[in-house]
Tab-separated table of C-alpha atoms and ligand atoms in Angstrom:
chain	number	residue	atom	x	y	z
A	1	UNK	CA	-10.512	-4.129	-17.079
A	2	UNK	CA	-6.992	-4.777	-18.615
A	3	UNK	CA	-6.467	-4.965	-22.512
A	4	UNK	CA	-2.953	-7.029	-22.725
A	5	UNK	CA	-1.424	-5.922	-26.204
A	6	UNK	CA	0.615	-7.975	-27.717
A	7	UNK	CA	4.378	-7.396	-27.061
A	8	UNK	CA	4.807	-7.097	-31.031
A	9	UNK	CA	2.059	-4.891	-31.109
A	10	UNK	CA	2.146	-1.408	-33.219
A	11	UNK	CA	1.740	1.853	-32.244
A	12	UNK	CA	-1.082	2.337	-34.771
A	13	UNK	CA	-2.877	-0.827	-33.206
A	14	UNK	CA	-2.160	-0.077	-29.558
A	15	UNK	CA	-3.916	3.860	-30.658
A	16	UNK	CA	-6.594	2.010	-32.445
A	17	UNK	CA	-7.438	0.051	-28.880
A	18	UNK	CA	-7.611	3.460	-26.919
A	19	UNK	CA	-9.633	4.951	-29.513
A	20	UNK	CA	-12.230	1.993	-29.211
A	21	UNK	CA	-12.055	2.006	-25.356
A	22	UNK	CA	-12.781	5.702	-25.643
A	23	UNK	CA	-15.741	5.172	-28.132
A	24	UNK	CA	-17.148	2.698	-25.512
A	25	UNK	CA	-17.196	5.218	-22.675
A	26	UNK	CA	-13.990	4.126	-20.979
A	27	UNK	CA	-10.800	6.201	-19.899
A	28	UNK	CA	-7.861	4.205	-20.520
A	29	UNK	CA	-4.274	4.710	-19.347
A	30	UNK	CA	-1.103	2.731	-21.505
A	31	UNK	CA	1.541	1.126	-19.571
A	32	UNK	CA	4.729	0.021	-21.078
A	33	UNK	CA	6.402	-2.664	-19.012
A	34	UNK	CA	9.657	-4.437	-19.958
A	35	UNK	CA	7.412	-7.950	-20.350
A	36	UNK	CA	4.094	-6.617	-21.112
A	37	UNK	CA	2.680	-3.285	-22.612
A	38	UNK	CA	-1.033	-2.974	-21.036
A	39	UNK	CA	-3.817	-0.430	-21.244
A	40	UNK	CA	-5.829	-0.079	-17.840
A	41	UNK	CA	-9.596	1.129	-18.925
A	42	UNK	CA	-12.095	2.636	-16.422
A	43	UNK	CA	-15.543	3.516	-16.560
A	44	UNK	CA	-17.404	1.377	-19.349
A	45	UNK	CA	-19.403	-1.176	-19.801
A	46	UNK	CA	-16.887	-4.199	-19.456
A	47	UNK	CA	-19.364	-6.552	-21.101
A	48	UNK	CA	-20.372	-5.470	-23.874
A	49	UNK	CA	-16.696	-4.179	-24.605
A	50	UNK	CA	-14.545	-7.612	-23.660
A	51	UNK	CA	-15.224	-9.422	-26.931
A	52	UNK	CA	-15.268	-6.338	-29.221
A	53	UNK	CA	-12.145	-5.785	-28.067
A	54	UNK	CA	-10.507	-8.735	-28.224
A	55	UNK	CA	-11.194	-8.963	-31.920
A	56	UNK	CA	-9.013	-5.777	-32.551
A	57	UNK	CA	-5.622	-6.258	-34.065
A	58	UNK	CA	-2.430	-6.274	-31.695
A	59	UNK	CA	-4.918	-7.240	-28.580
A	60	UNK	CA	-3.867	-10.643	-27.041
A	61	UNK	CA	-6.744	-10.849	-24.415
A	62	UNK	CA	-9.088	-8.365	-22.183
A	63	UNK	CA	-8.943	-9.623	-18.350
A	64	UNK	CA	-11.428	-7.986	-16.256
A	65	UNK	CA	-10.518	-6.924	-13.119
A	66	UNK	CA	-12.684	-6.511	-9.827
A	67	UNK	CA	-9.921	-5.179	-7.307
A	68	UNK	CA	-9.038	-1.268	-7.413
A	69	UNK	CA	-5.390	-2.495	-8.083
A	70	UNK	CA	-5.130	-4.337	-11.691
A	71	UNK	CA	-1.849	-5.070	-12.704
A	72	UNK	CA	-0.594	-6.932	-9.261
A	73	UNK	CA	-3.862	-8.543	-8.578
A	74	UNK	CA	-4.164	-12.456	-9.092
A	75	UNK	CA	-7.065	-11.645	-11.257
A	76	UNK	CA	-5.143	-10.267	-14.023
A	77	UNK	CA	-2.125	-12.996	-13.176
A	78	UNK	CA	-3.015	-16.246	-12.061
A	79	UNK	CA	0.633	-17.758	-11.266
A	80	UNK	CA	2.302	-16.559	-8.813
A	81	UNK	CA	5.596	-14.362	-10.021
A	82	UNK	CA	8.854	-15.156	-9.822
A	83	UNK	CA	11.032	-11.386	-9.197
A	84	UNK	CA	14.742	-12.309	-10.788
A	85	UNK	CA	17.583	-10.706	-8.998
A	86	UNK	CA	21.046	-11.190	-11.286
A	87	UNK	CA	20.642	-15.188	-11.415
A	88	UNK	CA	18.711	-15.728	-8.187
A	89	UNK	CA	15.036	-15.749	-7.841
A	90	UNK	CA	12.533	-14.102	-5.228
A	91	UNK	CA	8.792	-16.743	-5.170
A	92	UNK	CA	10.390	-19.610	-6.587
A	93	UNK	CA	10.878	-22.827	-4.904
A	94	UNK	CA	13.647	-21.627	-2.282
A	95	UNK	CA	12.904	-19.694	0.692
A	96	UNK	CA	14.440	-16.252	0.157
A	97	UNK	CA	16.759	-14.704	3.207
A	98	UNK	CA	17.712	-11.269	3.768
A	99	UNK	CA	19.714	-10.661	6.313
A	100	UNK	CA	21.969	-8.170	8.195
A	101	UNK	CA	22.753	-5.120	10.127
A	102	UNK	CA	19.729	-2.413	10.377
A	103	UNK	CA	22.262	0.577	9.043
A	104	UNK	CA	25.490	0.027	7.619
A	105	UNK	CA	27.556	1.309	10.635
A	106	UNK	CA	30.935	0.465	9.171
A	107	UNK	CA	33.239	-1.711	6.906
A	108	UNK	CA	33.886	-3.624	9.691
A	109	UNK	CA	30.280	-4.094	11.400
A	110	UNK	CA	29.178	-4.730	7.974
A	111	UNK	CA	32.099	-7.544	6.290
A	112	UNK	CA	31.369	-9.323	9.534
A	113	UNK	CA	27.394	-9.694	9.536
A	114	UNK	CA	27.166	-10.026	5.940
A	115	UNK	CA	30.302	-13.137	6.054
A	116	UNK	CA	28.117	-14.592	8.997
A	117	UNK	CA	25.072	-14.641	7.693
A	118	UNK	CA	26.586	-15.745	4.034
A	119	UNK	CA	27.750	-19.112	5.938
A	120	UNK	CA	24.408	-19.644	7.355
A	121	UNK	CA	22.875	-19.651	3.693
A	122	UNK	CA	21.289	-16.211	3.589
A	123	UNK	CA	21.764	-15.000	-0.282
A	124	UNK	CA	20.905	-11.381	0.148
A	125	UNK	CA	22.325	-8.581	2.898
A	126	UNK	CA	20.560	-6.001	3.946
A	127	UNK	CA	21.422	-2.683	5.407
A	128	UNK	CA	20.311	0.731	5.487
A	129	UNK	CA	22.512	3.884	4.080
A	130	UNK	CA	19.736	6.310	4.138
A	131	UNK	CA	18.249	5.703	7.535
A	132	UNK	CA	13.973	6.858	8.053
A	133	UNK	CA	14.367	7.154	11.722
A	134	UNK	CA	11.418	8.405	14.076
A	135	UNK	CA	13.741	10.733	15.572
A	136	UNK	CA	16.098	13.407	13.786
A	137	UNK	CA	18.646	13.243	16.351
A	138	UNK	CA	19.191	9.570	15.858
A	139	UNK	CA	21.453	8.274	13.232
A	140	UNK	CA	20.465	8.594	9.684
A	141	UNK	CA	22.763	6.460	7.873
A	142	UNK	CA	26.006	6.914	6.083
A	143	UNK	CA	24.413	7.440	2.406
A	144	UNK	CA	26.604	7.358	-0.314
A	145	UNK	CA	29.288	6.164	1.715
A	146	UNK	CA	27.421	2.849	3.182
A	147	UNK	CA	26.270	2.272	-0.591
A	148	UNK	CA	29.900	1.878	-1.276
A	149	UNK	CA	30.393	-0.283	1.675
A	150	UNK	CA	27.344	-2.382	0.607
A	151	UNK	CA	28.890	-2.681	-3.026
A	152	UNK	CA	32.168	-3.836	-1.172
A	153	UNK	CA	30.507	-6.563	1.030
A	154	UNK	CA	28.750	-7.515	-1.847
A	155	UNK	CA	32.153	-8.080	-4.072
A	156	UNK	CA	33.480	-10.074	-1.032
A	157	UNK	CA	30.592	-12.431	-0.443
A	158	UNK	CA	28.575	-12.612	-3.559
A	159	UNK	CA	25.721	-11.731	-1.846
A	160	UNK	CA	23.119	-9.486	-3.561
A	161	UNK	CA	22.610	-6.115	-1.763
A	162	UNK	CA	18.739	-5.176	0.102
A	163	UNK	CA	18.781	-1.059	0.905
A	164	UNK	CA	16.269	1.623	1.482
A	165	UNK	CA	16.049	4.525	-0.616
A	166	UNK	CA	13.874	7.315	1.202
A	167	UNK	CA	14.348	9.910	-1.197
A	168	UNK	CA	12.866	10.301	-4.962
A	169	UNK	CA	15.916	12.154	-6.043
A	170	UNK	CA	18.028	9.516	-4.791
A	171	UNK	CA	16.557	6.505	-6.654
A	172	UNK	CA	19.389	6.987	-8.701
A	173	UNK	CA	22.027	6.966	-6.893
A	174	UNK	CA	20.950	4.015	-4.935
A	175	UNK	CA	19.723	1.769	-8.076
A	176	UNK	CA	23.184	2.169	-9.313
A	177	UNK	CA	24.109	0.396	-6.146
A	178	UNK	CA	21.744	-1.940	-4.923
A	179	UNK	CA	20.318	-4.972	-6.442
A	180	UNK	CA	17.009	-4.462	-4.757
A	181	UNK	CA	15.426	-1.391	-3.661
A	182	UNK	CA	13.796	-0.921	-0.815
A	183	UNK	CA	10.597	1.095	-0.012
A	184	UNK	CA	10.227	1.263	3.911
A	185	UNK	CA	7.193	1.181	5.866
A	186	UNK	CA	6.924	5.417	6.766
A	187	UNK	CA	7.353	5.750	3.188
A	188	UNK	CA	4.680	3.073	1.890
A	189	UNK	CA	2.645	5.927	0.601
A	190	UNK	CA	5.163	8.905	-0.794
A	191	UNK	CA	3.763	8.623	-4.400
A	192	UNK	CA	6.216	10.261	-5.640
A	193	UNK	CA	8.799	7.750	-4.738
A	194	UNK	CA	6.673	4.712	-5.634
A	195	UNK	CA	6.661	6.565	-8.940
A	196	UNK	CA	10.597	6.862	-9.316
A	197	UNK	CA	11.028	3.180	-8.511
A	198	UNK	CA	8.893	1.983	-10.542
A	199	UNK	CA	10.644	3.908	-13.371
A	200	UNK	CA	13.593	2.061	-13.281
A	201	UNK	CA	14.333	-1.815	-13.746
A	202	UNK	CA	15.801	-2.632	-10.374
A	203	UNK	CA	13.252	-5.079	-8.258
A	204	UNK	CA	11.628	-3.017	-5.193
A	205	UNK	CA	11.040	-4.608	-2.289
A	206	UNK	CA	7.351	-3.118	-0.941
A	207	UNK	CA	7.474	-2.972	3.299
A	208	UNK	CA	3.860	-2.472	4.267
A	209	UNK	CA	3.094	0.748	6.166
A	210	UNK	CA	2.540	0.089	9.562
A	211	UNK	CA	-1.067	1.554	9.818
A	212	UNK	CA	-1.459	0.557	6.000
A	213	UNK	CA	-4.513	-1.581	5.138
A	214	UNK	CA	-4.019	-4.508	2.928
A	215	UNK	CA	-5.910	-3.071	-0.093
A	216	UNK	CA	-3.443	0.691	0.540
A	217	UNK	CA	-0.502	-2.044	0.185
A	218	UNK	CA	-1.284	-3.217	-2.538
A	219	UNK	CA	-2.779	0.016	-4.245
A	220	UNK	CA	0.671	1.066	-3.534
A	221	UNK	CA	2.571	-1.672	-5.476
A	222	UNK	CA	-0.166	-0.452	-8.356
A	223	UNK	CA	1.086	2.541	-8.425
A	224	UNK	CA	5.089	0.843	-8.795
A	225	UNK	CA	3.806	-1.498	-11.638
A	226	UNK	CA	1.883	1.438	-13.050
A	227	UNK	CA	4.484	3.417	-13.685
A	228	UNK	CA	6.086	0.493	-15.591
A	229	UNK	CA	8.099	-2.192	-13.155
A	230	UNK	CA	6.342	-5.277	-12.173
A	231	UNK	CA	9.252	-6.267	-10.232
A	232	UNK	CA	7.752	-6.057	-6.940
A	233	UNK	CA	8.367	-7.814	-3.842
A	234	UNK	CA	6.055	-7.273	-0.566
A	235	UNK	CA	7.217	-8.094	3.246
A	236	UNK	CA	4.764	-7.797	6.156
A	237	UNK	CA	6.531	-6.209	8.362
A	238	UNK	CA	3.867	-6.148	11.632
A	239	UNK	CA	1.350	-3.139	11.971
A	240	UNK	CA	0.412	-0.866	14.749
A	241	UNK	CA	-2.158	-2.300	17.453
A	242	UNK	CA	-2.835	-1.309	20.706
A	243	UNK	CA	-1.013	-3.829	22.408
A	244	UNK	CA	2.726	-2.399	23.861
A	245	UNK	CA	4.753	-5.290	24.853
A	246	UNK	CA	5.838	-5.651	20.769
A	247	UNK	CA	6.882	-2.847	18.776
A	248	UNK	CA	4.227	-4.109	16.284
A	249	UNK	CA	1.999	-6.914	16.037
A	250	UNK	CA	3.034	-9.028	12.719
A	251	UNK	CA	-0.010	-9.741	11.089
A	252	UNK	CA	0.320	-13.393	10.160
A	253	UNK	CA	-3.281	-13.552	8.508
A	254	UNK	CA	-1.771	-11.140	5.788
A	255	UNK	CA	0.510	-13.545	4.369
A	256	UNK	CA	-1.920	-15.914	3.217
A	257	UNK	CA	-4.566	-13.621	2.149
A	258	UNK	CA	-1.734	-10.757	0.162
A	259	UNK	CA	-1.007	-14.351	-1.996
A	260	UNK	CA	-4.653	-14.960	-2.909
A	261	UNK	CA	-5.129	-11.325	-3.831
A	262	UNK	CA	-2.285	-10.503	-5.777
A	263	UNK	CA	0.397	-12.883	-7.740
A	264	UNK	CA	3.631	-10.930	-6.214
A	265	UNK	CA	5.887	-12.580	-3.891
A	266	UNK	CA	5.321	-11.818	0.138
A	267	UNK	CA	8.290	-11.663	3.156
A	268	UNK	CA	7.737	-11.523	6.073
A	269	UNK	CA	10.131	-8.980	8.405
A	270	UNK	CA	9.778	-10.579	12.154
A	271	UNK	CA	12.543	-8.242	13.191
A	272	UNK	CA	10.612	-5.124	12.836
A	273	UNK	CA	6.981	-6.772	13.588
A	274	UNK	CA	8.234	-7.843	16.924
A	275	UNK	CA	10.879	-5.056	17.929
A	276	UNK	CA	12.678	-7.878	20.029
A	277	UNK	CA	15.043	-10.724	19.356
A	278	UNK	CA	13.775	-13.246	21.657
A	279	UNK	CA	10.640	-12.835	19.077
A	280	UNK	CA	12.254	-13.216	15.519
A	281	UNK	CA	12.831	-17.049	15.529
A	282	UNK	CA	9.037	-17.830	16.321
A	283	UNK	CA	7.806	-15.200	14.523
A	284	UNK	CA	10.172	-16.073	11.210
A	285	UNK	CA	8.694	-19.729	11.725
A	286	UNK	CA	4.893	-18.324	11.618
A	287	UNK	CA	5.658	-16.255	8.673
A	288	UNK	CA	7.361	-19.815	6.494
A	289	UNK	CA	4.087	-21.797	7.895
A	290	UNK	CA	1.853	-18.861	6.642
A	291	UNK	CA	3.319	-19.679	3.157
A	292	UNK	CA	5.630	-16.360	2.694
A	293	UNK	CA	8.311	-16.643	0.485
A	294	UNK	CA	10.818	-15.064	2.123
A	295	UNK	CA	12.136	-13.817	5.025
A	296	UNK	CA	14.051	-10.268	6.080
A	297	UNK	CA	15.950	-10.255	9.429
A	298	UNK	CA	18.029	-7.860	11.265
A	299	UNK	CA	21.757	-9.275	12.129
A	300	UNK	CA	24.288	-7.488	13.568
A	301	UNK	CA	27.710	-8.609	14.948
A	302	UNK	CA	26.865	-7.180	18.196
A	303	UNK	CA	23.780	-6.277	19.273
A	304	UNK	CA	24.615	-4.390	21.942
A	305	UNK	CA	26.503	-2.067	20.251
A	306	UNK	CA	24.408	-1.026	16.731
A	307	UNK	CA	23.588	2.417	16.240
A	308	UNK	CA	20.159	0.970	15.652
A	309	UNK	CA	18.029	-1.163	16.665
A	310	UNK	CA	20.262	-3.318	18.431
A	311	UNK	CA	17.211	-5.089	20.934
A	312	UNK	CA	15.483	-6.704	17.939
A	313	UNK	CA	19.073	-7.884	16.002
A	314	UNK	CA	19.588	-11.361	16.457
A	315	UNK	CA	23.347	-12.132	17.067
A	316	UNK	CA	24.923	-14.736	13.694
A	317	UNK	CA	24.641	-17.544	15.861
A	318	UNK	CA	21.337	-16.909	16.701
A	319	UNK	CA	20.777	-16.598	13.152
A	320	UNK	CA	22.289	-19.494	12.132
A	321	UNK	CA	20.573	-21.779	14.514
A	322	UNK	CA	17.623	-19.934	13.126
A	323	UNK	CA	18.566	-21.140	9.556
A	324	UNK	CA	18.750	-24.764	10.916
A	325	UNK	CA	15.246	-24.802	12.536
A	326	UNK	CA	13.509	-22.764	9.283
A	327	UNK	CA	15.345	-25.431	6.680
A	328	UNK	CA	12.555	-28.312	7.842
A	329	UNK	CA	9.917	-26.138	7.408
A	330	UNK	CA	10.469	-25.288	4.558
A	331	UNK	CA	10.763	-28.556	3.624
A	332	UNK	CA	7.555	-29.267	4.747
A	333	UNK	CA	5.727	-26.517	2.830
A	334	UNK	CA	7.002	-27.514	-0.435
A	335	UNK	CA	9.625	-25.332	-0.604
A	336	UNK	CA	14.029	-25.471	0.294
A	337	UNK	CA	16.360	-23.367	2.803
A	338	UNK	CA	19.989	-22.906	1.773
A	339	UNK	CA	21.988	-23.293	4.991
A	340	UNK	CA	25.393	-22.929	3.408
A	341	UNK	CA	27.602	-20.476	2.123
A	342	UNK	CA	27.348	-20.337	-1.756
A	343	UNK	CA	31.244	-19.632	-2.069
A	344	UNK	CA	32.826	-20.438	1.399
B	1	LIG	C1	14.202	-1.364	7.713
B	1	LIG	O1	13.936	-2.480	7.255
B	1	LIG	O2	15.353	-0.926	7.737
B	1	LIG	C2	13.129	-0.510	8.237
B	1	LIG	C3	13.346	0.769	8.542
B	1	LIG	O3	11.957	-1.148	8.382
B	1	LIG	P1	10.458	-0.552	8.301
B	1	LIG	O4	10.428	0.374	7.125
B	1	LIG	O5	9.634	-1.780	8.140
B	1	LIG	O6	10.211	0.145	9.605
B	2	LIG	MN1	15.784	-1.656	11.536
């Protein structure tokens, strides 16, 4: 169960809830969010408790929550959220587009995908300067270096800036850079990082793990809103089957399901789930009919030549015939598609 104080709520009456909840046999943990301040309360007898509680100075209501996560589920929020990056949105009415390069390889590489994919009415750019790659002999990513690059391309194109941080003592750095964070799928469950992001007020943008269930997912995002930001964004990003002729198998099903459960906004990544570029335009168009509000997709200038993953990259006009074929879609689910540059 979830006591929501009031935001105006005193210290004295937020200590005089936890007393009660304590009183009535529960263990109860405060979280102070920018937009809410909460207490989470485990063990009692909800019942009995609800409407003594609610009575209580400070409280504005007591939502009782069935899932094992509280604060992301739908239970506690019926409509859906809307994450705000500077003045665009992330669940609202438009479709949301990440795109770009896998690693920021260079100025170059990276002025180039981020300009195409601008044009073709993507609003955010991705790319990684901290690279979680299978193998420690492949590349790992420019760090502070791409950041700066990233801020750059940003300044050029107006686009807002998608990278991974991998690291807990790095959340810093990179916050101070990006305008989302990203949490990668080998790192869905590092605690410890999920922690540090959700310490700070930058969204964080919540890949699913690739063996993760859906429940770990979102116990994970629990743990981000837990510690205080609510500013969550999930992206299915495939998960590991036994079939071999996709790097994974996006699960499609997840999409609809992730927005009954819980009230955050869902992408979907068809770049990763498929491993292959002939893949990403169907797969993109599966994830919009599934209802996700977003999409993340790996461009690069040339394919052939990225330091990383290069076979699933689709090349910008690929992309941008990709943009024309998503924008009726969209349409048709209720929702829009910018297919044009913002400033050209
Ligand atoms: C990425 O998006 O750069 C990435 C590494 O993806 P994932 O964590 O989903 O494998
Ligand atoms: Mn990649």
């Amino acid at each position: 169960m979830i006591v929501v104080m009031d935001l105006h709520s005193t210290e004295e009456q937020i200590k005089k809830v936890e007393e009660r909840l304590e009183e009535l046999g529960f263990s109860s943990h405060l979280i102070r969010g920018v937009e809410k301040i909460v207490i989470g309360a485990v063990g009692g007898n909800r019942e009995a408790a609800r409407e003594r509680l609610e009575l209580l100075p400070g409280v504005e209501k007591v939502v009782p929550v069935m899932a094992p996560y509280k604060i992301v589920s739908r239970e506690y929020q019926e409509h859906g959220s809307i994450v705000k990056v500077g003045e665009l949105s992330i669940g609202g009415e438009e479709i949301a587009v990440i795109a770009g390069p896998c690693a920021v390889e260079s100025r170059e590489t990276l002025l180039s995908a981020a300009q195409a994919v601008a044009r073709s009415g993507a609003r955010f750019l991705r790319g990684g300067a901290f690279k979680p790659r299978t193998s420690p002999y492949s590349f790992q990513g420019m760090r502070e270096e791409g950041l700066e690059i990233l801020a750059w391309a940003r300044e050029k194109t107006g686009l807002k800036i998608v990278t991974e941080v991998i690291n807990p003592q790095d959340v810093e750095l990179v916050a101070s850079y990006a305008d989302i964070l990203q949490i990668g799928a080998r790192n869905m469950q590092n605690f410890a990082l999920l922690k540090e992001v959700g310490r700070q007020e930058k969204p964080v943008l919540l890949k699913r793990g690739m063996s993760a269930t859906i429940e770990e997912w979102l116990m994970a995002a629990e743990y981000i809103a837990s510690s205080g930001n609510s500013n969550i964004i999930l992206c299915e990003r495939g998960i590991r089957t036994f079939e071999t002729y996709t790097r994974n198998t996006l699960d499609v099903s997840a999409v609809p399901l992730v927005k009954q459960l819980s009230h955050l906004p869902v992408l979907v990544d068809p770049s990763h789930s498929s491993g292959n570029w002939k893949l990403v335009a169907p797969l993109a168009l599966a994830g919009l009919a599934a209802g996700a509000d977003g999409l993340m997709i790996e461009v690069h200038p040339n394919p052939a030549s990225a330091l990383s993953d290069g076979p699933q990259s689709l090349t910008p006009a690929h992309f941008h015939e990709l943009m024309q074929k998503l924008a009726p879609l969209a349409q048709l689910m209720g929702r829009s598609l910018r297919q044009e540059a913002l400033v050209s």
